[in-house]
Amino acid sequence: MEAYNLSIIGILALWLLSVLLAVYSGSSKGRAGALSGPIVPADDDNLLYRIDRVHMNSVEALAPFVVPAVLAMLVGVEPTTLAALVWLHIAIRLVHLVIYLRGGDAAKGGSVRTVLYVSGALVTLVLVIVTGWAAMR
């Protein structure tokens, strides 16, 4: 498993990012006097809504990426390939987070934010394909 240390650290970083965003979202809601749960109205111009959504986006993207990443280690995907995919996914998620929290036109649906989210999903798809290929060898 030592060959996968970079990937394991990356997976832990994704998990930590999700936890930190949960704390940030919860504390932001608390300071604003908002109830837990979704922010209404759903408006990209509302910072509290964007904080909540960036957290939810990180949670939504976590399991579909982490499960095939762990399976990739179990079936023997090339460690360098896996590490590259893990860290590319992290980079995309971090840029997505910054763009979404910053707001403006780039953070609205159908723009840069959406391109980044879809890019992360495509990296996940590549990971699934690479993992499946390795499992069939």
XYZ file of N, CA and C in Angstrom:
411
model
N 0.814 -1.207 0.000
C 0.000 0.000 0.000
C 0.855 1.266 0.000
N 2.120 1.144 0.347
C 2.981 2.326 0.406
C 3.039 3.058 -0.934
N 2.913 2.322 -2.019
C 2.936 2.939 -3.342
C 1.773 3.909 -3.536
N 0.735 3.734 -2.766
C -0.466 4.561 -2.896
C -0.537 5.696 -1.872
N 0.549 5.984 -1.186
C 0.528 7.018 -0.151
C 0.019 8.372 -0.652
N 0.449 8.801 -1.847
C -0.017 10.086 -2.383
C -1.527 10.069 -2.618
N -2.027 8.949 -3.096
C -3.465 8.828 -3.333
C -4.232 8.801 -2.021
N -3.714 8.088 -1.042
C -4.376 8.020 0.262
C -4.418 9.399 0.901
N -3.316 10.121 0.828
C -3.285 11.486 1.373
C -4.291 12.370 0.640
N -4.388 12.207 -0.658
C -5.360 12.969 -1.444
C -6.792 12.654 -1.053
N -7.094 11.393 -0.863
C -8.446 10.991 -0.450
C -8.773 11.583 0.923
N -7.804 11.524 1.827
C -8.008 12.122 3.150
C -8.195 13.634 3.042
N -7.498 14.270 2.123
C -7.652 15.713 1.916
C -9.059 16.042 1.416
N -9.590 15.227 0.513
C -10.962 15.436 0.045
C -11.955 15.296 1.190
N -11.753 14.290 2.015
C -12.625 14.079 3.169
C -12.534 15.271 4.116
N -11.307 15.721 4.404
C -11.104 16.850 5.306
C -11.748 18.118 4.745
N -11.612 18.337 3.464
C -12.231 19.495 2.826
C -13.740 19.478 3.044
N -14.343 18.326 2.875
C -15.782 18.199 3.069
C -16.186 18.496 4.512
N -15.403 18.000 5.467
C -15.681 18.255 6.886
C -15.510 19.741 7.211
N -14.446 20.346 6.707
C -14.226 21.776 6.959
C -15.345 22.627 6.358
N -15.814 22.235 5.182
C -16.927 22.966 4.570
C -18.216 22.783 5.363
N -18.407 21.612 5.970
C -19.579 21.391 6.827
C -19.535 22.334 8.024
N -18.373 22.454 8.637
C -18.210 23.352 9.786
C -18.425 24.804 9.348
N -17.849 25.168 8.218
C -17.999 26.528 7.700
C -19.465 26.837 7.400
N -20.146 25.902 6.753
C -21.558 26.092 6.433
C -22.394 26.223 7.701
N -22.198 25.310 8.633
C -22.964 25.346 9.881
C -22.708 26.604 10.686
N -21.461 26.986 10.800
C -21.145 28.186 11.589
C -21.653 29.448 10.892
N -21.621 29.471 9.558
C -22.142 30.625 8.817
C -23.645 30.754 9.022
N -24.336 29.617 8.994
C -25.783 29.639 9.240
C -26.067 30.107 10.665
N -25.291 29.628 11.627
C -25.481 30.021 13.016
C -25.288 31.507 13.217
N -24.220 32.060 12.629
C -23.953 33.499 12.767
C -25.052 34.339 12.121
N -25.650 33.796 11.043
C -26.697 34.531 10.334
C -28.075 34.311 10.963
N -28.156 33.424 11.948
C -29.440 33.128 12.571
C -30.347 32.278 11.702
N -29.748 31.576 10.728
C -30.528 30.721 9.821
C -30.710 29.344 10.441
N -31.778 28.702 10.079
C -32.022 27.340 10.539
C -31.117 26.374 9.796
N -30.904 25.201 10.385
C -30.137 24.185 9.661
C -30.974 23.716 8.478
N -30.323 23.134 7.512
C -31.028 22.681 6.317
C -30.778 23.630 5.162
N -31.519 23.423 4.086
C -31.309 24.241 2.880
C -31.589 25.718 3.127
N -30.884 26.545 2.394
C -31.071 27.988 2.461
C -32.127 28.395 1.437
N -33.138 29.092 1.920
C -34.213 29.558 1.044
C -34.233 31.080 1.139
N -34.320 31.810 0.056
C -34.464 31.316 -1.301
C -33.123 30.840 -1.877
N -33.224 29.915 -2.813
C -32.041 29.396 -3.504
C -31.597 30.447 -4.517
N -30.598 31.218 -4.144
C -30.180 32.350 -4.965
C -28.660 32.427 -4.985
N -28.068 32.317 -6.171
C -26.615 32.353 -6.302
C -26.002 33.671 -5.848
N -26.807 34.707 -5.692
C -26.284 35.986 -5.201
C -26.183 36.020 -3.676
N -26.731 35.009 -3.010
C -26.728 34.928 -1.547
C -25.510 34.121 -1.088
N -24.580 34.760 -0.383
C -23.360 34.084 0.071
C -23.683 32.870 0.932
N -24.649 32.981 1.814
C -25.000 31.865 2.682
C -25.469 30.657 1.866
N -26.236 30.919 0.829
C -26.676 29.851 -0.075
C -25.469 29.220 -0.765
N -24.527 30.048 -1.244
C -23.353 29.514 -1.941
C -22.475 28.687 -1.001
N -22.328 29.135 0.242
C -21.553 28.370 1.225
C -22.190 27.003 1.434
N -23.504 26.991 1.597
C -24.236 25.734 1.795
C -24.090 24.828 0.578
N -24.234 25.390 -0.604
C -24.167 24.585 -1.827
C -22.756 24.064 -2.101
N -21.728 24.858 -1.806
C -20.370 24.370 -2.050
C -20.079 23.190 -1.118
N -20.617 23.252 0.100
C -20.484 22.104 1.003
C -21.225 20.893 0.432
N -22.464 21.089 0.026
C -23.246 19.969 -0.511
C -22.601 19.408 -1.780
N -22.072 20.279 -2.632
C -21.381 19.797 -3.837
C -20.182 18.933 -3.480
N -19.463 19.314 -2.428
C -18.303 18.511 -2.027
C -18.742 17.149 -1.508
N -19.849 17.122 -0.761
C -20.371 15.849 -0.250
C -20.862 14.983 -1.410
N -21.571 15.603 -2.346
C -22.108 14.864 -3.497
C -21.001 14.263 -4.352
N -19.865 14.935 -4.441
C -18.773 14.459 -5.287
C -17.855 13.477 -4.562
N -17.944 13.420 -3.242
C -16.993 12.631 -2.451
C -17.135 11.124 -2.671
N -18.277 10.567 -2.378
C -18.443 9.106 -2.468
C -18.229 8.565 -3.880
N -18.793 9.212 -4.921
C -18.566 8.675 -6.270
C -17.098 8.676 -6.685
N -16.277 9.514 -6.037
C -14.859 9.514 -6.361
C -14.072 8.586 -5.452
N -14.354 8.616 -4.168
C -13.558 7.857 -3.201
C -13.734 6.345 -3.378
N -14.946 5.898 -3.633
C -15.169 4.448 -3.776
C -14.328 3.864 -4.914
N -14.380 4.421 -6.129
C -13.512 3.854 -7.170
C -12.019 4.069 -6.901
N -11.661 5.136 -6.162
C -10.245 5.346 -5.834
C -9.739 4.235 -4.919
N -10.535 3.869 -3.941
C -10.144 2.775 -3.042
C -10.126 1.453 -3.807
N -11.133 1.233 -4.635
C -11.148 0.014 -5.453
C -9.940 -0.029 -6.385
N -9.525 1.141 -6.884
C -8.358 1.198 -7.775
C -7.115 0.675 -7.065
N -6.983 0.986 -5.792
C -5.843 0.476 -5.020
C -5.946 -1.036 -4.861
N -7.153 -1.512 -4.637
C -7.342 -2.952 -4.419
C -7.079 -3.777 -5.674
N -7.380 -3.216 -6.848
C -7.173 -3.979 -8.083
C -5.833 -3.686 -8.739
N -5.045 -2.788 -8.145
C -3.679 -2.564 -8.621
C -3.511 -1.565 -9.740
N -4.338 -0.523 -9.773
C -4.127 0.547 -10.759
C -2.744 1.137 -10.510
N -2.064 1.468 -11.567
C -0.732 2.083 -11.478
C -0.777 3.249 -10.484
N 0.064 3.215 -9.438
C 0.023 4.252 -8.399
C 0.172 5.683 -8.921
N 1.013 5.881 -9.916
C 1.206 7.225 -10.464
C -0.055 7.705 -11.174
N -0.694 6.815 -11.911
C -1.940 7.159 -12.602
C -3.018 7.532 -11.591
N -3.153 6.718 -10.558
C -4.165 6.991 -9.545
C -3.876 8.311 -8.833
N -2.632 8.533 -8.442
C -2.278 9.783 -7.760
C -2.572 10.991 -8.651
N -2.271 10.884 -9.937
C -2.543 11.991 -10.864
C -4.043 12.288 -10.930
N -4.852 11.244 -11.003
C -6.303 11.440 -11.050
C -6.831 12.029 -9.742
N -6.334 11.533 -8.615
C -6.778 12.035 -7.313
C -6.438 13.517 -7.174
N -5.208 13.888 -7.483
C -4.795 15.273 -7.283
C -5.380 16.210 -8.334
N -5.645 15.706 -9.537
C -6.359 16.515 -10.532
C -7.779 16.799 -10.034
N -8.420 15.788 -9.488
C -9.769 15.957 -8.936
C -9.754 16.980 -7.792
N -8.766 16.893 -6.935
C -8.655 17.852 -5.826
C -8.473 19.267 -6.363
N -7.609 19.439 -7.337
C -7.376 20.771 -7.907
C -8.671 21.338 -8.493
N -9.405 20.519 -9.209
C -10.673 20.964 -9.794
C -11.660 21.337 -8.691
N -11.743 20.505 -7.653
C -12.675 20.789 -6.545
C -12.307 22.094 -5.830
N -11.011 22.350 -5.656
C -10.584 23.582 -4.984
C -10.897 24.823 -5.823
N -10.652 24.744 -7.122
C -10.978 25.878 -7.986
C -12.496 26.081 -8.009
N -13.259 24.990 -8.077
C -14.715 25.067 -8.031
C -15.164 25.780 -6.761
N -14.581 25.398 -5.637
C -14.920 25.983 -4.344
C -14.659 27.496 -4.352
N -13.497 27.900 -4.809
C -13.128 29.322 -4.818
C -14.073 30.110 -5.735
N -14.317 29.599 -6.919
C -15.203 30.289 -7.874
C -16.605 30.420 -7.290
N -17.114 29.334 -6.705
C -18.472 29.345 -6.163
C -18.581 30.309 -4.985
N -17.627 30.281 -4.075
C -17.697 31.169 -2.919
C -17.518 32.635 -3.308
N -16.707 32.885 -4.315
C -16.460 34.266 -4.744
C -17.719 34.907 -5.321
N -18.550 34.084 -5.968
C -19.800 34.599 -6.530
C -19.585 35.264 -7.871
N -20.564 36.039 -8.295
C -20.505 36.700 -9.585
C -20.964 35.791 -10.704
N -20.749 36.249 -11.930
C -21.218 35.492 -13.096
C -20.584 34.115 -13.209
N -19.303 34.000 -12.839
C -18.609 32.703 -12.948
C -19.211 31.659 -12.020
N -19.864 32.100 -10.940
C -20.428 31.172 -9.962
C -21.851 30.748 -10.300
N -22.460 31.377 -11.271
C -23.838 31.037 -11.620
C -23.868 29.735 -12.416
N -24.976 29.023 -12.312
C -25.132 27.779 -13.059
C -24.971 28.014 -14.554
N -24.391 27.045 -15.240
C -24.196 27.148 -16.681
C -22.950 27.912 -17.076
N -22.074 28.211 -16.110
C -20.867 28.973 -16.427
C -19.626 28.217 -15.965
N -18.611 28.947 -15.541
C -17.332 28.353 -15.134
C -17.542 27.306 -14.039
N -18.391 27.631 -13.069
C -18.663 26.693 -11.972
C -19.161 25.355 -12.510
N -20.069 25.391 -13.456
C -20.623 24.166 -14.028
C -19.558 23.397 -14.800
N -18.736 24.107 -15.549
C -17.648 23.461 -16.294
C -16.717 22.730 -15.329
N -16.417 23.362 -14.192
C -15.544 22.733 -13.198
C -16.204 21.501 -12.575
N -17.478 21.595 -12.258
C -18.171 20.449 -11.666
C -18.192 19.274 -12.646
N -18.487 19.553 -13.907
C -18.511 18.507 -14.933
C -17.099 17.952 -15.153
N -16.083 18.804 -15.085
C -14.697 18.343 -15.226
C -14.344 17.347 -14.125
N -14.757 17.647 -12.892
C -14.545 16.710 -11.790
C -15.265 15.397 -12.025
N -16.474 15.475 -12.566
C -17.227 14.264 -12.878
C -16.530 13.453 -13.978
N -15.944 14.132 -14.941
C -15.220 13.426 -16.012
C -13.965 12.745 -15.478
N -13.266 13.388 -14.552
C -12.104 12.750 -13.916
C -12.574 11.494 -13.176
N -13.717 11.593 -12.516
C -14.278 10.433 -11.822
C -14.601 9.321 -12.815
N -15.179 9.671 -13.955
C -15.484 8.679 -14.988
C -14.209 7.995 -15.485
N -13.162 8.771 -15.706
C -11.880 8.187 -16.130
C -11.371 7.231 -15.059
N -11.491 7.632 -13.802
C -11.065 6.764 -12.702
C -11.844 5.454 -12.705
N -13.136 5.524 -12.911
C -13.968 4.313 -12.955
C -13.528 3.413 -14.114
N -13.265 3.992 -15.262
C -12.840 3.211 -16.430
C -11.482 2.567 -16.177
N -10.530 3.338 -15.658
C -9.188 2.809 -15.362
C -9.279 1.674 -14.332
N -10.110 1.865 -13.330
C -10.283 0.845 -12.293
C -10.925 -0.407 -12.862
N -11.948 -0.224 -13.655
C -12.590 -1.375 -14.297
C -11.637 -2.130 -15.212
N -10.837 -1.381 -15.950
C -9.846 -1.997 -16.856
C -8.845 -2.833 -16.046
N -8.363 -2.253 -14.960
C -7.394 -2.976 -14.123
C -8.030 -4.218 -13.502
N -9.294 -4.136 -13.152
C -9.980 -5.281 -12.546
C -10.152 -6.412 -13.551
N -10.263 -6.091 -14.832
C -10.469 -7.131 -15.861
C -9.158 -7.765 -16.304
N -8.026 -7.175 -15.941
C -6.746 -7.756 -16.374
C -6.425 -9.013 -15.597
